[in-house]
Short mmCIF file of C-alpha atoms in Angstrom, two decimals:
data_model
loop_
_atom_site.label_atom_id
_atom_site.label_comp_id
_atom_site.label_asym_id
_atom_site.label_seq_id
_atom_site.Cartn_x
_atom_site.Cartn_y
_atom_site.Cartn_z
CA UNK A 118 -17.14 25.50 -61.90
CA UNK A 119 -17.98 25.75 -65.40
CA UNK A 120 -20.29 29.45 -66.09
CA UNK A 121 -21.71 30.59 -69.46
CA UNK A 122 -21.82 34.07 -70.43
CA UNK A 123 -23.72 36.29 -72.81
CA UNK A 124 -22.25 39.42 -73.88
CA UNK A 125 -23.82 42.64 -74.27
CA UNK A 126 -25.90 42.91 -77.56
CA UNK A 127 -23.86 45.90 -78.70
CA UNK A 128 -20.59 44.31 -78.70
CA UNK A 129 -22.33 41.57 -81.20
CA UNK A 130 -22.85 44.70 -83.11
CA UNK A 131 -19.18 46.06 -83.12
CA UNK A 132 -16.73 45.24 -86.66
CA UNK A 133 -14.76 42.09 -86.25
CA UNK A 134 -11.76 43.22 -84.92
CA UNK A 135 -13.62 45.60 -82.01
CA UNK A 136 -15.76 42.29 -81.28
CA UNK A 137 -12.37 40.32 -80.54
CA UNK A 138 -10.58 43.37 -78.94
CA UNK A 139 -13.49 43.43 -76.59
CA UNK A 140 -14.21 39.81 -76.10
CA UNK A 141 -10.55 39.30 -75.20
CA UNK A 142 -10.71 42.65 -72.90
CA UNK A 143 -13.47 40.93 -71.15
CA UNK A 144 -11.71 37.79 -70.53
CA UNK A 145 -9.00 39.83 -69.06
CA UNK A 146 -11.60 42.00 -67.02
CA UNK A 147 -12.82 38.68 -65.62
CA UNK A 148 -9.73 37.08 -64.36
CA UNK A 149 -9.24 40.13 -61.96
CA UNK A 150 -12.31 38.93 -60.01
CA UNK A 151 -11.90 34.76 -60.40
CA UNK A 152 -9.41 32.39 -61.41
CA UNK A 153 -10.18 31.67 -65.14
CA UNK A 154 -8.80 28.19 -65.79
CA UNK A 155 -10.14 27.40 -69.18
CA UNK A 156 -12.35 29.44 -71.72
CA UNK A 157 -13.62 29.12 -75.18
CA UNK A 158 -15.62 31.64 -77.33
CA UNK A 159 -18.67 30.43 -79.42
CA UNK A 160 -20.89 32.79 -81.27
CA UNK A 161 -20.85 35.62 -78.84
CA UNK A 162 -20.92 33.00 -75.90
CA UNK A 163 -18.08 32.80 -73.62
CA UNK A 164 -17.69 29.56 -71.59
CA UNK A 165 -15.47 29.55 -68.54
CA UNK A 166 -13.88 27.12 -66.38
CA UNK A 167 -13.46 29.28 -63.42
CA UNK A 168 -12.65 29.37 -59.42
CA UNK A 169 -13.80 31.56 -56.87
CA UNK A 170 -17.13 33.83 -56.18
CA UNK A 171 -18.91 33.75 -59.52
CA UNK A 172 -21.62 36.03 -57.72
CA UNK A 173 -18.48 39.01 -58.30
CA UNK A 174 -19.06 38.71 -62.05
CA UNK A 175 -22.37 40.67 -61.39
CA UNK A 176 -20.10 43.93 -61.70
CA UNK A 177 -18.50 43.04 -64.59
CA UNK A 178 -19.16 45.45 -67.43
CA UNK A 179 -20.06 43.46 -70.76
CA UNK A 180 -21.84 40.74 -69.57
CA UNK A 181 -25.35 40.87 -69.77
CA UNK A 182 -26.61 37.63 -68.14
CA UNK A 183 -24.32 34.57 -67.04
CA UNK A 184 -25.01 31.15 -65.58
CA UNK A 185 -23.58 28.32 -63.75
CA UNK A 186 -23.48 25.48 -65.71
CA UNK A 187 -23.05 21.45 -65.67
CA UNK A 188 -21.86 19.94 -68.86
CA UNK A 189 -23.12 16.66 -69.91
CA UNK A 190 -21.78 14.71 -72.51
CA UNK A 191 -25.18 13.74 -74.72
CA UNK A 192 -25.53 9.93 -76.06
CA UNK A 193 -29.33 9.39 -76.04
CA UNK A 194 -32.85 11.91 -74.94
CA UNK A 195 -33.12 9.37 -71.96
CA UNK A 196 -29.96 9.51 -70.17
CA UNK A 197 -29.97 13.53 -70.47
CA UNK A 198 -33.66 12.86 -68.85
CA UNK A 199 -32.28 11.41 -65.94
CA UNK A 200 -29.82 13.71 -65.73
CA UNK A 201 -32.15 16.48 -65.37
CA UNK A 202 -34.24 14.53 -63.00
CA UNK A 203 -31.01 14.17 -60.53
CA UNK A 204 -30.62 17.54 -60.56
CA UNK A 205 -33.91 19.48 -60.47
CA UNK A 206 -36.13 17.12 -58.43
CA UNK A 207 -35.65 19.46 -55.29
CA UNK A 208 -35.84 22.59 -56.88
CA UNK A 209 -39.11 22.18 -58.46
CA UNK A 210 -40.74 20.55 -55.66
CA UNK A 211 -44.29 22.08 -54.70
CA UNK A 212 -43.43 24.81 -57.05
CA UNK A 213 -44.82 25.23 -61.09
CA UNK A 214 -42.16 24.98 -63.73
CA UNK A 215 -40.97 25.39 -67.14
CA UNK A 216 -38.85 23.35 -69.30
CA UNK A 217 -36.77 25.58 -72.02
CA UNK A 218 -34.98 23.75 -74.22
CA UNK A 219 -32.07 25.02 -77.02
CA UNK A 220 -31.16 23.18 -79.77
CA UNK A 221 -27.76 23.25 -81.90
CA UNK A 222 -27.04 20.29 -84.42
CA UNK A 223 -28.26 17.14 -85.84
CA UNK A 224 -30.02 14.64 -83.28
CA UNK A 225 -33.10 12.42 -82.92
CA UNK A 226 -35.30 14.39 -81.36
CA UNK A 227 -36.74 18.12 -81.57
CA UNK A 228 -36.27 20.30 -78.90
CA UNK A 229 -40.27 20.03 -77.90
CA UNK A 230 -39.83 16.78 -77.92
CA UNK A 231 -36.62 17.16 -75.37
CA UNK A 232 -39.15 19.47 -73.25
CA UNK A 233 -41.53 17.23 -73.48
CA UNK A 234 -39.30 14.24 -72.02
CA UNK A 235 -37.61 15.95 -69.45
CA UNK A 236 -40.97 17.85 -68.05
CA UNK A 237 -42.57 14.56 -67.82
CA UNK A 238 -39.72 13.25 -65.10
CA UNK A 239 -40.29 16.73 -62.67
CA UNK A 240 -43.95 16.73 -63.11
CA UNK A 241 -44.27 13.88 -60.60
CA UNK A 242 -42.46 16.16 -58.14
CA UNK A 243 -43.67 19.41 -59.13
CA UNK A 244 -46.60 21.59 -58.24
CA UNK A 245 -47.38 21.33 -62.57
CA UNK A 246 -46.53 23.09 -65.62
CA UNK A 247 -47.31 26.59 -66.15
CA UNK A 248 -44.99 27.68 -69.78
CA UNK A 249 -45.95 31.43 -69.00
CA UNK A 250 -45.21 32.11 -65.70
CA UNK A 251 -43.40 29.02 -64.00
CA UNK A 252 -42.19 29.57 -60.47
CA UNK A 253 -39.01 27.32 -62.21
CA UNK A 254 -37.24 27.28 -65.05
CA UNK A 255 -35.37 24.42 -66.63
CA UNK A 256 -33.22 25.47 -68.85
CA UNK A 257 -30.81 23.07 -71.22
CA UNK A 258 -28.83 23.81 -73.82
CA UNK A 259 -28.27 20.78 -76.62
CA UNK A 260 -24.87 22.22 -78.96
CA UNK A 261 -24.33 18.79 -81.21
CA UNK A 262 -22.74 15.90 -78.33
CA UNK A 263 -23.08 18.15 -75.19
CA UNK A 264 -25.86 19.58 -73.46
CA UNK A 265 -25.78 22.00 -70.81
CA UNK A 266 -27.77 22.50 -68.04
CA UNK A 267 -28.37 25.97 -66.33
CA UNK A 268 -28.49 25.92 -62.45
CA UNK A 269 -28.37 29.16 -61.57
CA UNK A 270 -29.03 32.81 -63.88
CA UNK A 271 -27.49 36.05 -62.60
CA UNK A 272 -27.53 39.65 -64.43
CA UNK A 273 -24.92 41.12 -65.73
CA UNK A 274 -24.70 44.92 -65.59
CA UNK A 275 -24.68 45.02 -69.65
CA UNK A 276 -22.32 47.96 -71.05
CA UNK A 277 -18.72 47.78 -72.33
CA UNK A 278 -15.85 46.14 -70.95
CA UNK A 279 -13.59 48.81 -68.60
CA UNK A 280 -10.53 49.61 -70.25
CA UNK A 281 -11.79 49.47 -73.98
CA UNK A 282 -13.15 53.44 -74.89
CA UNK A 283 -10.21 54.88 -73.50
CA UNK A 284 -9.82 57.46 -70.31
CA UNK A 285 -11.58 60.13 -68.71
CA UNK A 286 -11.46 62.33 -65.86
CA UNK A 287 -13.89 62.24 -63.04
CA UNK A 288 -14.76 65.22 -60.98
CA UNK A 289 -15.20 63.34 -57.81
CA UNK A 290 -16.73 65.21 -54.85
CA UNK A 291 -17.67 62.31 -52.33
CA UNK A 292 -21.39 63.19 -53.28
CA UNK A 293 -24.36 61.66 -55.19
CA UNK A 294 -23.83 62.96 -58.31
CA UNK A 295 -20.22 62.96 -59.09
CA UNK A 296 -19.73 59.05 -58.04
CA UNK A 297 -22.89 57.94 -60.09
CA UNK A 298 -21.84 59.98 -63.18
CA UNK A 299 -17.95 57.76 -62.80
CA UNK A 300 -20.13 54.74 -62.76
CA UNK A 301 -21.74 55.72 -65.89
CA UNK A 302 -18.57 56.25 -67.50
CA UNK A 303 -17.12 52.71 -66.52
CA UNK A 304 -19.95 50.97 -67.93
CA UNK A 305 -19.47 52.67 -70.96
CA UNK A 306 -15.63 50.88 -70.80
CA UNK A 307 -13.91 53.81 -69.36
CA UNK A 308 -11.00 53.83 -67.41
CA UNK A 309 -11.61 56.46 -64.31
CA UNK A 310 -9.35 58.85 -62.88
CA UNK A 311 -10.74 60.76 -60.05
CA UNK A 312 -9.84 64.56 -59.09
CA UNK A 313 -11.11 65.89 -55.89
CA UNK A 314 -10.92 69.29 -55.19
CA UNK A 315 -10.90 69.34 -51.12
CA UNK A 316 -12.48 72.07 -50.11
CA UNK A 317 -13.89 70.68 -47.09
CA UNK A 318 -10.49 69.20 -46.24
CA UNK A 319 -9.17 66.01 -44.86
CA UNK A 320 -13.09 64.26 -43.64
CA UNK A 321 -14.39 65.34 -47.75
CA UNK A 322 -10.91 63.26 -49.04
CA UNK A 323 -11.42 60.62 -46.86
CA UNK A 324 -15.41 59.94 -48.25
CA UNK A 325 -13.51 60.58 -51.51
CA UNK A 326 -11.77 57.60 -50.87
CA UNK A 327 -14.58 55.45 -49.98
CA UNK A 328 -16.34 56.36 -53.01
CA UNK A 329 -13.78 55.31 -54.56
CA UNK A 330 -13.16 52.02 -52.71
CA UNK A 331 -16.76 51.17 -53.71
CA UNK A 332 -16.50 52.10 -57.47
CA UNK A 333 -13.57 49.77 -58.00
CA UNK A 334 -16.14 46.92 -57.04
CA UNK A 335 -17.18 47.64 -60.68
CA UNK A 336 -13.48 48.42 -62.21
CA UNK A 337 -12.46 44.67 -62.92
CA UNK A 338 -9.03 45.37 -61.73
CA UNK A 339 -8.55 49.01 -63.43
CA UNK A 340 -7.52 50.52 -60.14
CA UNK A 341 -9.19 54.13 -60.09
CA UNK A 342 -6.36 56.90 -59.28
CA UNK A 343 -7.25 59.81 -57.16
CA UNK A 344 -5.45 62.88 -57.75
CA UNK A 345 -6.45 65.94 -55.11
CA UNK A 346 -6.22 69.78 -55.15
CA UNK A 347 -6.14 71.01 -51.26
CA UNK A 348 -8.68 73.52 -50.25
CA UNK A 349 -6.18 76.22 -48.97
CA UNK A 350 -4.09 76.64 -53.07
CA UNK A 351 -8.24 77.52 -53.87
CA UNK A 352 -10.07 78.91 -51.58
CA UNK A 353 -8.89 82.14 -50.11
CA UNK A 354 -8.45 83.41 -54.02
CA UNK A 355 -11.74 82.94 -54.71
CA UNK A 356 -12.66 85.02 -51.28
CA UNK A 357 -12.22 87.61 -53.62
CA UNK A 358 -14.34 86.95 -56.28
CA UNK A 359 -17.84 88.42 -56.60
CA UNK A 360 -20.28 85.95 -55.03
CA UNK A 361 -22.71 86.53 -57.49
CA UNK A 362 -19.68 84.63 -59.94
CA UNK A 363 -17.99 82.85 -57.59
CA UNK A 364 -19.43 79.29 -57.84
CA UNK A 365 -18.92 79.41 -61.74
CA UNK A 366 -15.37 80.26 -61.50
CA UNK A 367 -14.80 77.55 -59.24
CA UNK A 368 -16.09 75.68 -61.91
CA UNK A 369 -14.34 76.59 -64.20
CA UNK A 370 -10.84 76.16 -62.17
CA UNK A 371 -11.99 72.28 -61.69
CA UNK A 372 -12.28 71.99 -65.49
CA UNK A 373 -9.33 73.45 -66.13
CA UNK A 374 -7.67 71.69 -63.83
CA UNK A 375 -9.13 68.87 -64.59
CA UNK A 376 -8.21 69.36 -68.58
CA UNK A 377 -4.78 70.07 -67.38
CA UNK A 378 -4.51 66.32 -65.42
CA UNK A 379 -6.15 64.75 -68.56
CA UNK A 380 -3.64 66.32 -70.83
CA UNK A 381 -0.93 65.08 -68.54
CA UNK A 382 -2.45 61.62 -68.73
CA UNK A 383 -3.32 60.61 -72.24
CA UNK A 384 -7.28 61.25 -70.93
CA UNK A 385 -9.48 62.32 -73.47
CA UNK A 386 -12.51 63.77 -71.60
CA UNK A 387 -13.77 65.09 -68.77
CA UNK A 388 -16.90 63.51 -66.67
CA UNK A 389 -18.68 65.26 -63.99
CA UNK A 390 -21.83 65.00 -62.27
CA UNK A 391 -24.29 67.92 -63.49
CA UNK A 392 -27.71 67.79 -63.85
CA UNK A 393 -29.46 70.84 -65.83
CA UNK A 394 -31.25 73.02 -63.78
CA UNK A 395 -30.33 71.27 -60.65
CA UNK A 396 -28.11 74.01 -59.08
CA UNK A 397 -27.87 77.78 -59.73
CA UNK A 398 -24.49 76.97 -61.59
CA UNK A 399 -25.97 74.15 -63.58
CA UNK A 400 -28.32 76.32 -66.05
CA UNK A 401 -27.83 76.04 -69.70
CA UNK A 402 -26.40 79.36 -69.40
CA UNK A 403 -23.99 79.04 -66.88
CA UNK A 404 -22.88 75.93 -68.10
CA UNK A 405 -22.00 77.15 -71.41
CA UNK A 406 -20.21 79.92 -69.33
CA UNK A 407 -18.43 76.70 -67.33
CA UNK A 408 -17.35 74.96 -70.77
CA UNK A 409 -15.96 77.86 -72.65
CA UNK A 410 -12.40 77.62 -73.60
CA UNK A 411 -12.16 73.70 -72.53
CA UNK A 412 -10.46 71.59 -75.02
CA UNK A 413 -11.11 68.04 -74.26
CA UNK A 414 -15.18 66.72 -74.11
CA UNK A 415 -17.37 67.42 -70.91
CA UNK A 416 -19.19 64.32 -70.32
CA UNK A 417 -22.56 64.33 -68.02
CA UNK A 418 -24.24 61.32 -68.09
CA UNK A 419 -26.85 62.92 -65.53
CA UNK A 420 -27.60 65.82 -67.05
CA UNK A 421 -31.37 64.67 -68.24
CA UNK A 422 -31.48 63.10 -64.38
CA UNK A 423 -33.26 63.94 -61.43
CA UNK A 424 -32.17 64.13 -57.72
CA UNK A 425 -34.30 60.98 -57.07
CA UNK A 426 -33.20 58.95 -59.90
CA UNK A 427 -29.45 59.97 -59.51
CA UNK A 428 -30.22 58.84 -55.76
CA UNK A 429 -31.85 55.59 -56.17
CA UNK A 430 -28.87 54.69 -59.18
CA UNK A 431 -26.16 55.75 -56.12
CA UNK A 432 -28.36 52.84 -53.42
CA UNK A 433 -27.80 50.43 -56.52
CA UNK A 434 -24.06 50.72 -57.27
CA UNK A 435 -23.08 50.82 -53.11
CA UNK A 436 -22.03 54.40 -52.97
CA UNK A 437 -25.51 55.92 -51.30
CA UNK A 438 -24.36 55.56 -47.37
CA UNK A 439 -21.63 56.77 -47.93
CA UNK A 440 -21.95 60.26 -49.49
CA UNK A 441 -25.53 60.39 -47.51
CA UNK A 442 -22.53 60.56 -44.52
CA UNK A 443 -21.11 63.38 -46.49
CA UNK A 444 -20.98 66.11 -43.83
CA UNK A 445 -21.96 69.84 -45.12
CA UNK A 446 -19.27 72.57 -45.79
CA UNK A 447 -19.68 75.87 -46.05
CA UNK A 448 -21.31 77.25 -49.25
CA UNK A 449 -19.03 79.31 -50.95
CA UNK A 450 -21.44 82.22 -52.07
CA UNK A 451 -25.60 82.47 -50.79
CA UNK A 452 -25.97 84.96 -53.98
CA UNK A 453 -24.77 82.74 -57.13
CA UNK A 454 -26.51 83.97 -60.30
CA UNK A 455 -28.29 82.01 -62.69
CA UNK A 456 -27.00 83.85 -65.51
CA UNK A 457 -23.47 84.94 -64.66
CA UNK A 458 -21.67 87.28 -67.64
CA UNK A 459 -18.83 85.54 -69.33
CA UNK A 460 -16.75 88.51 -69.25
CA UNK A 461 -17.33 88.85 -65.82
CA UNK A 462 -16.00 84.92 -65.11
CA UNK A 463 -13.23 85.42 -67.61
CA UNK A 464 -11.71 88.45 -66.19
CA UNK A 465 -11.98 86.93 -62.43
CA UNK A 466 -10.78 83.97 -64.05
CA UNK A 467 -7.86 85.32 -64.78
CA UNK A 468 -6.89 87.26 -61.67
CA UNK A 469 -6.84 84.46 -59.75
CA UNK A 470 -3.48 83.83 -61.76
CA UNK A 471 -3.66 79.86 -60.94
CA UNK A 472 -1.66 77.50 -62.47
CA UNK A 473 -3.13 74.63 -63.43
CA UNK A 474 -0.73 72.62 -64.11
CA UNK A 475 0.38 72.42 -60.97
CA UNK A 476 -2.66 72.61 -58.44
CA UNK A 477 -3.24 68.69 -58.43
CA UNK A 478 -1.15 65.96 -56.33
CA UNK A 479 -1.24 62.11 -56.76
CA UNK A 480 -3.29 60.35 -53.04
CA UNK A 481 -1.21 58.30 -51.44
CA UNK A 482 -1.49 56.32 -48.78
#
């Protein structure tokens, strides 16, 4: 099966050497989800000779749209005609349609002219023309001796390829946000490495791990690593802090924890899943309290987002059921200020005498 594929704009946009790093990445990218026998790269185009489910290349970042195409070798307008014909008679039957036609090269015809031949053969079985909103398109591509006809369009989810901007480290609860925000990271070519801390114990890990099984849908073969910190090394500690604190020195544990993992692993950021405003710990204020002192980049790709669009992107990427399953825990403080003192954090901070360092473990199994 022979598929063409157009790249996202942006990488047409990237310096020679990114544009090849990252058309080549792609390639890779796609031969963890088919078989690529054959491929060639023209202009920002990459055709494929390829085996297996090509509806899987759907959740490949870096492609923005991609089609299944049939290659025919072009002698004269006529016998590409017919071969058109042969091929779209059924599909435009009782329905309007459109004839698009690309043209690359020197031939005897002009690409209306192509349109014009080729509509006239479907009309007969067609419900008519309609060149603005057809019910059908008919698309061929003429590139000098060959033309190409698309039989069937699919999106791509646009982005960069995974595995070309480097690493980060996800704070992966088994919720809405966290999972979404990962996505975002991926399809801006991250690799993902997810830290849970599991406060709510083995049935939190275990959504963890669905999450995750879901996300690498989208990872083209960049298996995303779960690393957790168990509940109990946490939890009773922070018994002792001041509720009105307490959730923003958790926070802060999980980034520096999370800094700690990235440090150990060549990451250079941390992602999570915040939203401003959202939650009494997620004010502008408390979040600058959250990032002081870390050293590597906080990314949140939600923070402008709201519960219903952070939501409706988790039903798109397949990770809504399951953190909708998410069973509560219990909140760690009912009193959590919206404007805790950074002192206050710091000092707490430091009496829970944690080492970072050490507080995360490699998921096995």
């Amino acid at each position: 099966m022979r598929v063409e594929i157009s790249l996202s704009g942006e990488i047409a946009l990237k310096g020679p050497r990114t544009r090849h790093n990252m058309q080549f990445a792609l390639i890779k990218n796609l031969e963890s989800v088919v078989k690529v026998k054959d491929f060639n790269i023209e202009g920002g185009i990459i055709y494929a000779d390829v085996e297996g489910e090509v509806e899987r290349l759907s959740k490949v970042f870096g492609i923005a749209k991609y089609w299944v195409v049939e290659e025919f070798r072009l002698s004269n307008l006529e016998e590409l005609a017919d071969f058109v014909e042969e091929r779209f008679r059924d599909v435009v039957k009782n329905k309007t349609f459109a004839v698009r036609v690309r043209r690359v090269g020197q031939h005897s015809f002009t690409s209306m002219e192509a349109a014009r031949v080729i509509g006239s053969r479907l009309y007969p079985y067609s419900k008519g023309v309609d060149l603005k909103n057809p019910q059908v398109e008919v698309k061929v591509d003429i590139r000098y001796d060959k033309a190409l006809l698309k039989l069937r369009e699919f999106d791509g989810p646009k982005g960069l390829p995974v595995g070309t901007t480097g690493k980060t480290v996800a704070l992966i609860s088994g919720g809405f946000d966290s999972a979404v925000a990962a996505w975002f990271l991926m399809k801006r070519g991250s690799e993902v490495v997810a830290l849970n801390f599991a406060l709510g114990g083995a049935v939190h890990v275990e959504a963890v791990k669905k999450v995750v099984k879901a996300l690498n849908e989208w990872s083209s073969g960049h298996v995303i690593p779960i690393y957790v910190v168990p509940g109990d090394s946490v939890l009773p500690r922070l018994a002792l802090v001041n509720e009105s604190v307490r959730v923003v020195v958790l926070k802060r544990v999980m980034y520096k924890t999370a800094e700690a993992l990235a440090k150990s692993l060549g990451a250079h950021s941390i992602t999570t899943g915040e939203s401003l405003s959202q939650v009494s710990s997620q004010t502008g204020h408390n979040l600058f309290v959250t990032n002081y002192g870390i050293n590597v980049p906080v990314l949140r790709p939600l923070i402008g987002f709201d519960k219903d669009e952070i939501t409706e992107m988790a039903r798109r990427i397949g990770t809504y059921e399951i953190s909708a399953g998410l069973p509560e825990y219990c909140a760690l403080s009912t009193k959590s200020s919206t404007h805790v003192s950074l002192e206050e954090v710091l000092k707490a901070e430091e009496e829970l005498g944690l080492d970072y360092e050490k507080l995360y473990e490699p998921l096995t199994g």
